Short mmCIF file of C-alpha atoms in Angstrom, two decimals:
data_model
loop_
_atom_site.label_atom_id
_atom_site.label_comp_id
_atom_site.label_asym_id
_atom_site.label_seq_id
_atom_site.Cartn_x
_atom_site.Cartn_y
_atom_site.Cartn_z
CA MET K 1 -10.05 31.19 -67.26
CA LYS K 2 -11.91 29.98 -63.77
CA LEU K 3 -14.23 28.00 -65.71
CA SER K 4 -10.74 26.09 -67.67
CA LEU K 5 -9.09 25.85 -64.07
CA ILE K 6 -12.00 24.06 -62.69
CA THR K 7 -12.21 21.51 -65.74
CA LEU K 8 -8.73 21.01 -65.80
CA THR K 9 -9.18 20.48 -61.58
CA LEU K 10 -11.81 17.93 -62.16
CA THR K 11 -10.25 16.06 -64.98
CA THR K 12 -7.26 15.47 -62.85
CA LEU K 13 -9.34 14.06 -59.79
CA ALA K 14 -11.22 11.85 -62.26
CA ALA K 15 -7.85 10.64 -63.46
CA VAL K 16 -6.56 9.91 -59.91
CA ALA K 17 -9.56 8.18 -58.58
CA THR K 18 -9.27 5.68 -62.05
CA PRO K 19 -7.19 2.89 -61.36
CA PRO K 20 -3.41 3.59 -62.99
CA ASN K 21 -2.32 1.44 -65.86
CA ILE K 22 1.05 -0.32 -64.92
CA MET K 23 4.33 -0.43 -67.35
CA VAL K 24 7.42 -2.64 -66.19
CA ILE K 25 10.31 -2.29 -68.49
CA VAL K 26 13.27 -4.53 -67.94
CA ALA K 27 16.77 -4.31 -69.57
CA ASP K 28 19.02 -7.19 -69.64
CA ASP K 29 22.67 -6.96 -68.33
CA LEU K 30 22.60 -3.40 -68.11
CA GLY K 31 25.00 -2.10 -65.25
CA TYR K 32 24.22 0.56 -63.12
CA GLY K 33 26.68 3.07 -64.43
CA ASP K 34 25.31 2.85 -68.02
CA LEU K 35 23.32 5.46 -68.11
CA GLY K 36 23.41 8.92 -68.36
CA ILE K 37 21.47 9.98 -65.53
CA THR K 38 23.81 7.82 -63.63
CA LYS K 39 26.99 9.51 -64.77
CA HIS K 40 28.42 7.31 -67.53
CA PRO K 41 30.59 9.65 -69.75
CA LYS K 42 29.92 8.50 -72.92
CA ILE K 43 26.71 6.48 -73.49
CA LYS K 44 23.78 8.78 -74.36
CA THR K 45 20.46 7.92 -73.14
CA PRO K 46 18.19 11.00 -72.96
CA HIS K 47 15.03 9.27 -73.43
CA LEU K 48 15.68 7.35 -69.63
CA ASP K 49 17.65 10.35 -68.57
CA ALA K 50 13.87 12.70 -69.17
CA LEU K 51 11.97 9.52 -67.68
CA ALA K 52 13.90 9.65 -64.28
CA ASN K 53 13.88 13.49 -64.49
CA GLN K 54 10.03 13.49 -64.92
CA GLY K 55 9.70 11.16 -61.82
CA ALA K 56 11.91 9.39 -59.15
CA LEU K 57 15.37 8.41 -59.16
CA PHE K 58 16.44 5.48 -56.74
CA HIS K 59 20.19 5.89 -56.46
CA HIS K 60 20.52 2.46 -54.47
CA PHE K 61 17.87 0.12 -56.43
CA TYR K 62 18.88 -3.47 -56.74
CA SER K 63 17.84 -6.28 -58.41
CA PRO K 64 16.71 -9.60 -56.64
CA ALA K 65 19.34 -11.50 -57.94
CA GLN K 66 22.49 -11.70 -59.70
CA VAL K 67 21.21 -13.60 -62.91
CA CYS K 68 18.52 -13.55 -65.12
CA SER K 69 15.91 -16.29 -64.27
CA PRO K 70 15.90 -16.00 -60.40
CA SER K 71 15.98 -11.94 -60.79
CA ARG K 72 12.77 -12.22 -63.18
CA ALA K 73 10.86 -14.87 -61.11
CA ALA K 74 11.41 -12.71 -57.88
CA MET K 75 10.29 -9.43 -59.60
CA ILE K 76 6.83 -10.78 -60.69
CA THR K 77 6.32 -12.39 -57.53
CA GLY K 78 7.98 -10.20 -54.56
CA ARG K 79 9.17 -13.65 -53.25
CA MET K 80 12.99 -14.81 -53.55
CA PRO K 81 13.83 -17.22 -56.33
CA HIS K 82 15.10 -19.99 -53.89
CA ARG K 83 11.30 -20.22 -52.68
CA MET K 84 10.53 -21.06 -56.39
CA GLY K 85 13.68 -23.33 -56.99
CA ILE K 86 15.16 -21.07 -59.36
CA TYR K 87 18.89 -20.29 -58.55
CA SER K 88 20.42 -19.71 -61.60
CA PHE K 89 19.51 -18.93 -65.25
CA ILE K 90 17.39 -21.91 -66.99
CA GLY K 91 19.57 -23.37 -69.69
CA GLY K 92 17.70 -24.05 -73.26
CA SER K 93 18.47 -27.73 -72.84
CA SER K 94 15.44 -30.03 -74.24
CA GLY K 95 14.80 -31.36 -70.94
CA ASN K 96 14.66 -28.22 -69.00
CA LEU K 97 11.30 -28.26 -67.28
CA THR K 98 12.69 -25.76 -64.46
CA HIS K 99 9.80 -23.09 -64.17
CA ILE K 100 8.09 -21.08 -61.47
CA PRO K 101 6.14 -23.44 -59.60
CA LYS K 102 2.27 -23.79 -60.48
CA SER K 103 1.05 -22.69 -56.90
CA GLU K 104 2.91 -19.08 -57.08
CA THR K 105 1.16 -16.42 -57.05
CA THR K 106 1.87 -13.82 -59.56
CA LEU K 107 1.39 -10.16 -60.03
CA PRO K 108 -0.62 -10.36 -63.40
CA GLN K 109 -2.87 -13.26 -62.08
CA LEU K 110 -3.68 -10.62 -58.89
CA LEU K 111 -4.33 -7.78 -61.37
CA LYS K 112 -6.37 -9.61 -63.79
CA LYS K 113 -8.84 -10.38 -60.69
CA GLN K 114 -9.27 -6.59 -60.52
CA GLY K 115 -9.82 -6.36 -64.01
CA TYR K 116 -6.83 -5.63 -65.31
CA GLN K 117 -5.19 -6.63 -69.09
CA THR K 118 -2.37 -8.38 -68.61
CA ALA K 119 0.49 -8.48 -71.30
CA ILE K 120 4.17 -9.36 -71.73
CA VAL K 121 6.33 -8.47 -74.68
CA GLY K 122 10.04 -9.92 -74.91
CA LYS K 123 12.09 -12.10 -72.69
CA TRP K 124 10.58 -13.94 -69.72
CA HIS K 125 13.10 -16.72 -68.63
CA ASN K 126 11.10 -18.11 -66.12
CA SER K 127 10.21 -21.40 -68.31
CA LEU K 128 10.90 -22.35 -71.34
CA ASN K 129 7.93 -21.88 -74.01
CA ASP K 130 9.33 -23.89 -76.68
CA ILE K 131 8.83 -27.09 -73.93
CA GLN K 132 5.66 -25.82 -72.18
CA ALA K 133 4.07 -26.17 -76.26
CA LYS K 134 4.93 -30.12 -76.21
CA ASN K 135 4.89 -30.94 -72.52
CA PRO K 136 1.75 -30.03 -70.11
CA ALA K 137 4.13 -30.23 -67.14
CA ILE K 138 4.91 -26.38 -67.39
CA PRO K 139 2.36 -23.82 -66.79
CA SER K 140 1.29 -21.93 -69.66
CA MET K 141 1.56 -17.76 -69.89
CA SER K 142 -2.20 -17.95 -69.13
CA HIS K 143 -1.70 -20.09 -66.00
CA TYR K 144 0.72 -17.39 -64.87
CA GLY K 145 -1.97 -14.48 -65.61
CA PHE K 146 -1.15 -13.30 -69.13
CA ASP K 147 -3.68 -12.48 -71.15
CA TYR K 148 -1.14 -11.76 -74.24
CA TRP K 149 2.31 -12.32 -74.87
CA PHE K 150 5.14 -12.54 -77.49
CA CYS K 151 8.12 -13.99 -76.17
CA SER K 152 11.02 -16.13 -77.42
CA ASP K 153 12.88 -18.44 -75.58
CA ASP K 154 16.16 -17.75 -77.50
CA ASN K 155 17.82 -14.86 -75.16
CA ALA K 156 21.06 -14.55 -76.80
CA LYS K 157 20.47 -13.94 -80.35
CA ILE K 158 19.75 -10.49 -80.74
CA LEU K 159 19.85 -9.71 -84.62
CA ASN K 160 17.42 -11.81 -86.44
CA LYS K 161 15.79 -13.75 -83.25
CA PRO K 162 13.87 -16.79 -84.16
CA ASN K 163 11.27 -18.84 -82.63
CA TRP K 164 9.02 -15.64 -81.47
CA ARG K 165 5.44 -16.85 -79.84
CA ARG K 166 2.92 -15.04 -80.27
CA ASN K 167 -0.24 -16.51 -77.50
CA GLY K 168 1.66 -19.92 -77.72
CA LYS K 169 2.02 -19.65 -81.80
CA ASN K 170 5.60 -19.87 -83.48
CA GLU K 171 5.50 -17.40 -85.60
CA GLY K 172 9.41 -18.19 -86.67
CA VAL K 173 12.20 -15.59 -87.12
CA ARG K 174 11.78 -11.83 -87.19
CA ARG K 175 14.44 -9.83 -89.02
CA ASP K 176 15.44 -7.11 -86.84
CA LEU K 177 17.21 -6.05 -83.80
CA ALA K 178 15.38 -7.63 -80.79
CA ALA K 179 14.75 -4.15 -79.01
CA ASN K 180 13.18 -3.18 -82.15
CA VAL K 181 11.10 -5.83 -82.27
CA VAL K 182 9.73 -5.75 -78.32
CA ALA K 183 9.32 -1.86 -78.92
CA ASP K 184 7.39 -2.76 -82.48
CA GLU K 185 5.30 -5.14 -80.92
CA THR K 186 4.75 -3.09 -77.23
CA ILE K 187 3.53 0.00 -79.63
CA HIS K 188 0.98 -2.63 -81.72
CA TRP K 189 -0.80 -4.49 -78.47
CA LEU K 190 -1.24 -0.64 -77.11
CA THR K 191 -2.57 0.46 -80.08
CA ASN K 192 -4.39 -2.15 -81.73
CA LYS K 193 -4.64 -5.01 -78.51
CA ARG K 194 -5.58 -3.05 -75.74
CA LYS K 195 -9.13 -2.81 -74.75
CA PRO K 196 -9.31 1.47 -74.54
CA ASN K 197 -11.08 1.76 -71.35
CA THR K 198 -9.68 -0.88 -69.18
CA PRO K 199 -6.69 -0.69 -67.26
CA PHE K 200 -3.27 -2.77 -67.99
CA ILE K 201 -0.32 -3.90 -67.10
CA GLN K 202 2.42 -4.62 -69.58
CA PHE K 203 5.60 -5.89 -69.21
CA VAL K 204 8.16 -5.09 -71.73
CA HIS K 205 11.49 -6.80 -71.41
CA PHE K 206 13.82 -6.17 -73.56
CA TYR K 207 16.75 -8.54 -74.56
CA GLU K 208 19.57 -6.28 -74.93
CA PRO K 209 22.42 -5.20 -73.78
CA HIS K 210 23.01 -9.09 -73.07
CA TRP K 211 25.54 -10.84 -75.18
CA ARG K 212 25.48 -11.37 -78.05
CA ILE K 213 25.61 -7.84 -78.66
CA GLU K 214 24.38 -6.08 -81.58
CA ALA K 215 23.43 -2.33 -82.59
CA PRO K 216 22.22 -0.17 -85.42
CA LYS K 217 25.40 0.50 -87.68
CA PRO K 218 24.73 4.60 -87.85
CA LEU K 219 24.67 4.79 -83.60
CA VAL K 220 27.78 2.09 -84.23
CA ASP K 221 29.49 4.72 -86.28
CA SER K 222 28.71 7.97 -84.39
CA TYR K 223 30.34 6.21 -81.27
CA LEU K 224 33.30 5.52 -83.34
CA GLU K 225 33.50 8.89 -84.38
CA ASN K 226 32.61 10.76 -80.98
CA ALA K 227 33.47 8.19 -78.50
CA THR K 228 35.81 5.40 -78.96
CA ASN K 229 38.08 3.43 -81.22
CA ASN K 230 37.31 -0.01 -79.95
CA LYS K 231 34.79 -1.21 -82.61
CA ASN K 232 33.18 -3.57 -79.83
CA GLU K 233 32.81 -1.22 -77.11
CA ALA K 234 30.94 1.15 -79.92
CA ILE K 235 28.53 -1.44 -80.53
CA TYR K 236 28.10 -2.13 -76.73
CA PHE K 237 27.31 1.58 -76.41
CA ALA K 238 25.09 1.62 -79.26
CA ALA K 239 23.11 -1.21 -77.93
CA VAL K 240 21.96 0.85 -75.07
CA SER K 241 21.52 3.85 -76.87
CA ASN K 242 19.01 1.89 -78.86
CA VAL K 243 17.22 0.42 -75.91
CA ASP K 244 16.72 4.01 -75.02
CA LYS K 245 15.66 5.18 -78.04
CA GLN K 246 13.02 2.15 -78.13
CA ILE K 247 11.91 2.95 -75.07
CA GLY K 248 11.39 6.65 -76.49
CA ARG K 249 9.01 5.26 -78.98
CA ILE K 250 7.26 3.53 -76.52
CA LEU K 251 6.82 6.88 -74.17
CA THR K 252 5.65 8.55 -77.26
CA CYS K 253 2.88 5.97 -77.76
CA LEU K 254 1.60 6.54 -74.41
CA ASP K 255 1.58 10.37 -74.83
CA LYS K 256 -0.25 10.29 -78.03
CA LEU K 257 -2.47 7.61 -76.63
CA ASN K 258 -3.44 10.16 -73.79
CA LEU K 259 -2.12 7.14 -71.56
CA ALA K 260 1.13 8.98 -69.73
CA ASP K 261 -0.37 10.61 -67.01
CA ASN K 262 -2.02 7.65 -65.31
CA THR K 263 0.50 5.08 -66.20
CA ALA K 264 3.18 4.24 -63.63
CA VAL K 265 6.48 3.44 -65.29
CA PHE K 266 9.01 1.19 -63.86
CA PHE K 267 12.12 0.74 -64.84
CA SER K 268 15.43 -1.57 -63.94
CA SER K 269 17.89 -4.09 -65.44
CA ASP K 270 17.59 -7.58 -64.45
CA HIS K 271 20.79 -7.48 -62.80
CA GLY K 272 24.59 -5.92 -62.84
CA PRO K 273 26.69 -6.07 -66.18
CA ALA K 274 28.63 -8.74 -67.80
CA LYS K 275 32.14 -9.16 -67.02
CA LEU K 276 34.27 -7.79 -69.88
CA GLY K 277 34.73 -9.69 -72.90
CA LYS K 278 37.88 -10.25 -74.81
CA GLY K 279 37.03 -8.73 -77.99
CA HIS K 280 35.18 -11.22 -80.24
CA SER K 281 32.28 -10.63 -82.38
CA SER K 282 30.00 -12.45 -79.64
CA ASP K 283 31.69 -11.50 -76.70
CA ARG K 284 31.24 -7.17 -76.49
CA SER K 285 30.21 -6.46 -73.01
CA TYR K 286 31.48 -3.13 -72.02
CA GLY K 287 29.12 -2.51 -69.69
CA THR K 288 29.30 -0.56 -66.09
CA ALA K 289 28.35 -0.92 -62.71
CA ALA K 290 30.40 2.32 -61.65
CA PRO K 291 31.16 3.13 -58.74
CA TYR K 292 30.32 0.01 -57.52
CA ARG K 293 32.19 -3.17 -57.40
CA GLY K 294 31.34 -6.32 -59.69
CA ASN K 295 29.80 -7.81 -62.49
CA LYS K 296 27.07 -10.16 -63.62
CA TYR K 297 26.91 -13.72 -61.78
CA GLY K 298 28.78 -12.45 -58.37
CA LEU K 299 27.20 -10.69 -55.43
CA TRP K 300 29.61 -7.53 -55.06
CA ASP K 301 27.24 -4.81 -54.72
CA GLY K 302 27.69 -3.68 -58.61
CA SER K 303 26.58 -7.47 -59.48
CA ILE K 304 22.92 -6.69 -57.98
CA HIS K 305 23.18 -2.89 -57.87
CA VAL K 306 20.74 -1.57 -60.93
CA PRO K 307 19.23 1.78 -62.33
CA GLY K 308 15.91 2.27 -60.71
CA ILE K 309 13.13 4.85 -61.86
CA VAL K 310 9.31 5.24 -61.62
CA ARG K 311 7.39 7.49 -63.57
CA TRP K 312 3.43 8.48 -62.57
CA PRO K 313 2.82 11.91 -63.33
CA LEU K 314 -0.35 12.18 -61.36
CA GLN K 315 1.12 10.94 -58.46
CA ILE K 316 4.98 11.23 -58.13
CA GLN K 317 6.60 14.60 -58.33
CA ALA K 318 8.98 15.04 -61.11
CA GLY K 319 12.76 15.07 -60.16
CA HIS K 320 12.43 13.46 -56.80
CA GLU K 321 15.20 11.37 -55.51
CA VAL K 322 15.21 8.23 -53.22
CA HIS K 323 18.38 7.34 -51.43
CA THR K 324 16.97 4.73 -49.27
CA PRO K 325 17.91 1.40 -50.51
CA ALA K 326 14.82 -0.42 -52.48
CA GLY K 327 14.87 -3.20 -55.51
CA SER K 328 12.32 -4.81 -58.24
CA ILE K 329 11.28 -7.59 -55.42
CA ASP K 330 9.52 -4.84 -54.12
CA TRP K 331 7.62 -4.33 -57.21
CA PHE K 332 5.22 -6.90 -56.36
CA PRO K 333 3.72 -5.31 -53.12
CA THR K 334 4.37 -1.78 -54.37
CA ILE K 335 2.24 -2.28 -57.64
CA LEU K 336 -0.29 -3.94 -55.63
CA ALA K 337 -0.69 -0.96 -53.28
CA MET K 338 -0.95 1.31 -56.16
CA THR K 339 -3.61 -0.28 -57.68
CA ASN K 340 -5.60 -1.17 -54.34
CA THR K 341 -4.97 -4.89 -54.81
CA PRO K 342 -5.35 -6.74 -51.99
CA LEU K 343 -2.53 -9.08 -50.78
CA PRO K 344 -3.42 -12.43 -50.43
CA LYS K 345 -3.77 -13.71 -46.97
CA LYS K 346 -0.98 -15.99 -45.74
CA LEU K 347 1.20 -15.31 -48.96
CA GLU K 348 4.78 -14.40 -47.47
CA ILE K 349 6.68 -12.18 -49.29
CA ASP K 350 10.22 -10.98 -49.07
CA GLY K 351 9.92 -7.56 -51.01
CA ALA K 352 8.21 -4.16 -49.32
CA ASN K 353 5.65 -1.74 -50.56
CA HIS K 354 7.85 1.16 -51.24
CA LEU K 355 5.35 3.36 -52.64
CA PRO K 356 5.75 5.44 -49.55
CA LEU K 357 9.13 6.18 -51.09
CA LEU K 358 7.92 7.61 -54.37
CA LEU K 359 5.56 9.84 -52.46
CA GLY K 360 8.05 11.11 -50.20
CA LYS K 361 6.57 9.45 -46.87
CA PRO K 362 7.71 7.60 -44.48
CA PHE K 363 8.77 3.82 -45.01
CA SER K 364 9.88 0.77 -43.42
CA ARG K 365 11.21 -2.61 -44.25
CA ASN K 366 10.64 -5.81 -42.34
CA LYS K 367 13.10 -7.81 -43.75
CA PRO K 368 16.51 -6.98 -44.65
CA LEU K 369 17.61 -6.83 -48.76
CA GLN K 370 19.41 -9.81 -48.81
CA TRP K 371 20.76 -12.12 -51.55
CA HIS K 372 21.89 -15.69 -52.01
CA HIS K 373 24.03 -17.57 -54.41
CA TYR K 374 25.61 -21.12 -54.11
CA ASN K 375 28.02 -20.70 -57.12
CA THR K 376 29.82 -17.56 -57.77
CA ASN K 377 31.93 -19.09 -60.85
CA VAL K 378 35.26 -17.64 -59.69
CA LYS K 379 37.54 -19.66 -57.21
CA ASN K 380 41.03 -17.71 -57.75
CA ALA K 381 39.23 -14.58 -56.58
CA PRO K 382 35.73 -15.54 -54.87
CA ASN K 383 32.44 -13.47 -55.08
CA PRO K 384 30.53 -13.22 -51.85
CA ASN K 385 27.74 -16.17 -51.66
CA ALA K 386 25.54 -14.57 -49.41
CA VAL K 387 25.31 -10.51 -48.87
CA MET K 388 22.76 -8.36 -46.63
CA ARG K 389 22.27 -4.51 -46.86
CA LYS K 390 21.51 -2.54 -43.54
CA GLY K 391 21.45 1.14 -44.38
CA ASP K 392 24.94 2.32 -45.41
CA PHE K 393 26.22 -1.08 -44.33
CA ILE K 394 26.60 -4.44 -46.41
CA ILE K 395 27.96 -7.67 -44.82
CA CYS K 396 29.32 -10.74 -47.35
CA GLY K 397 29.66 -14.13 -46.71
CA PHE K 398 31.64 -16.38 -48.41
CA TYR K 399 31.51 -19.82 -49.08
CA ASP K 400 35.26 -22.37 -49.71
CA PRO K 401 36.44 -21.53 -53.09
CA SER K 402 36.93 -24.70 -53.77
CA THR K 403 32.94 -25.44 -53.45
CA GLN K 404 32.17 -23.12 -56.73
CA LEU K 405 31.53 -24.29 -60.01
CA ALA K 406 32.66 -23.42 -63.64
CA LYS K 407 29.03 -23.01 -65.17
CA ALA K 408 26.53 -21.06 -64.27
CA SER K 409 23.28 -22.49 -65.56
CA TRP K 410 20.97 -24.31 -63.25
CA LYS K 411 21.04 -27.99 -62.90
CA GLU K 412 19.25 -30.08 -60.94
CA ALA K 413 22.53 -31.76 -59.80
CA HIS K 414 23.26 -28.70 -58.19
CA LEU K 415 20.65 -28.60 -55.59
CA SER K 416 23.26 -30.00 -53.27
CA LYS K 417 25.41 -27.55 -53.20
CA VAL K 418 22.52 -25.01 -52.58
CA LYS K 419 21.50 -27.19 -49.42
CA THR K 420 24.93 -27.29 -48.12
CA GLY K 421 26.71 -24.51 -48.80
CA LYS K 422 28.68 -23.25 -45.35
CA LEU K 423 29.89 -19.93 -44.88
CA THR K 424 33.23 -19.70 -43.79
CA ARG K 425 34.62 -16.06 -43.89
CA PHE K 426 32.82 -12.57 -43.50
CA SER K 427 33.60 -9.23 -44.34
CA LEU K 428 31.72 -6.00 -43.65
CA TYR K 429 32.03 -2.28 -45.78
CA ASN K 430 30.07 0.74 -46.06
CA LEU K 431 28.98 1.83 -49.54
CA LYS K 432 28.58 5.23 -48.58
CA SER K 433 32.55 5.90 -48.21
CA ASP K 434 33.83 2.86 -50.19
CA PRO K 435 31.21 1.81 -52.96
CA LYS K 436 34.08 -0.25 -54.39
CA GLN K 437 34.41 -2.60 -51.42
CA LYS K 438 37.70 -2.22 -50.94
CA HIS K 439 38.17 -2.32 -47.33
CA ASP K 440 36.73 -4.89 -44.71
CA ILE K 441 35.87 -2.78 -42.05
CA SER K 442 34.60 -5.53 -39.47
CA GLY K 443 37.45 -4.96 -37.23
CA GLN K 444 36.61 -1.41 -36.81
CA HIS K 445 32.97 -1.87 -36.10
CA PRO K 446 33.14 -5.13 -33.98
CA GLN K 447 29.78 -5.02 -32.54
CA LEU K 448 27.91 -4.07 -35.88
CA PHE K 449 29.82 -6.84 -37.81
CA SER K 450 28.83 -9.62 -35.09
CA GLN K 451 25.49 -8.61 -35.23
CA LEU K 452 24.78 -8.26 -39.16
CA LYS K 453 27.04 -11.70 -39.29
CA LYS K 454 24.09 -13.77 -37.16
CA GLN K 455 21.71 -12.09 -38.88
CA LEU K 456 23.30 -13.04 -42.69
CA ILE K 457 23.78 -16.60 -41.20
CA LYS K 458 20.57 -16.91 -40.11
CA ALA K 459 19.09 -15.82 -42.79
CA HIS K 460 20.91 -18.00 -45.10
CA LEU K 461 20.26 -21.17 -43.20
CA THR K 462 16.74 -19.82 -43.35
CA MET K 463 17.35 -19.83 -47.41
CA GLN K 464 18.71 -23.12 -47.49
CA LYS K 465 15.99 -24.85 -45.48
CA GLN K 466 13.24 -23.08 -47.60
CA ALA K 467 15.06 -23.88 -50.82
CA ILE K 468 12.98 -26.34 -53.06
CA GLY K 469 14.36 -28.32 -55.55
CA TRP K 470 12.67 -30.42 -58.66
CA LYS K 471 12.16 -33.99 -58.79
CA GLY K 472 11.96 -34.81 -55.05
CA THR K 473 15.57 -33.64 -54.34
CA GLN K 474 14.49 -31.33 -51.52
CA THR K 475 15.46 -33.60 -48.91
CA ILE K 476 19.04 -33.08 -48.82
CA THR K 477 20.55 -32.37 -45.54
CA GLN K 478 21.88 -28.77 -44.45
CA HIS K 479 25.32 -28.18 -42.82
CA PRO K 480 24.58 -27.28 -39.16
CA ASP K 481 24.35 -23.73 -37.92
CA PRO K 482 28.04 -22.46 -38.26
CA THR K 483 27.63 -20.35 -35.02
CA HIS K 484 27.45 -23.29 -32.81
#
């Protein structure tokens, strides 16, 4: 018995000394309230619930942006997306050259230098690989640090998605749901392509529950029988459950390969849920950010307040709950700290190393969590254009509604709006007592409001000064400081 205990202890110590594997799992358009663990009344997500119970659950976790491309760019660089010229989602038009600039430093680049294997399966959306195959102006996935990639630029088609590219070669259509394909290929890489004795970072990026939402018929039928009589709602519920099921398959694979204990699994969404659709077959968005206000494209709290889970059995205590606000912009410095990877000198990052939060240790943040967006798509009831969270408080700044655009995808001509947008009114909320942001309390806390307003204006002007464009459009003049 004593010998077995000694052997177990030595094995554990050896595992801790081994660099951890990293798996980053990202869902698309998943709302904060869409999981069982975050109290959805009907959607079943047993595998993600278990993942949270086995590790750390964040109660206030944030995406870096309110829409996919800028959010994903910030996740992989730890830098706010305006520094990379990515402000909204990269549209699929044939001439779109928008991409993470070649000069940026990415997480897989740094870990690769440390001897890590690097792979991504699923949604990328930080450049268009179909265009890169013909245009060397766009950096390759190899340049971004990936040894292996299996991705499709078609981010909307969920069933029988076309144009899957494996390491640059187009393999065409895969006749299945995208979530199933992503899980299959993730397991394939772990089982057949991974070098067994080399640490790895693998990005697992699902396309669901993004529009156009599809799901397995048995799951849909089950929700129709037990949860709702609305078929489109049942399809959304089933799509989330199917992502959960596929994540369960991946976690089982880690167990079978004896990788689970020393693999840090990160899970989140790229932003909040899409606005409720009109019920058409291609518009089945029934996600929720409850109890928070907002949807994708806006900057109310529910637009960016997303699920956040990390499991690392050798280091993170099971059942750990984190109430301090954090976000996936922090993944870059946090994963560097986990893997003892040096942060390059003079690299200015906006995220914070929140490993101390995961280990129950003191944590401080130098730069407040903040978000800026030139367009919120709603003129009659505008969303905020700049937001900053400090403790339980969140301050919101708004542009004149007449400046908002009808379209959301990024166009080069939009840079003038990025550079010249002016915050004209402000509101303050306490998210702890008012998660739906119904009550502006700026009048009740004039000193705090004045302090946070000045910080938000300064941060927004800094964003406008730093924001880059493409084709030499960086020189557009800014508005003067509205505090003067």
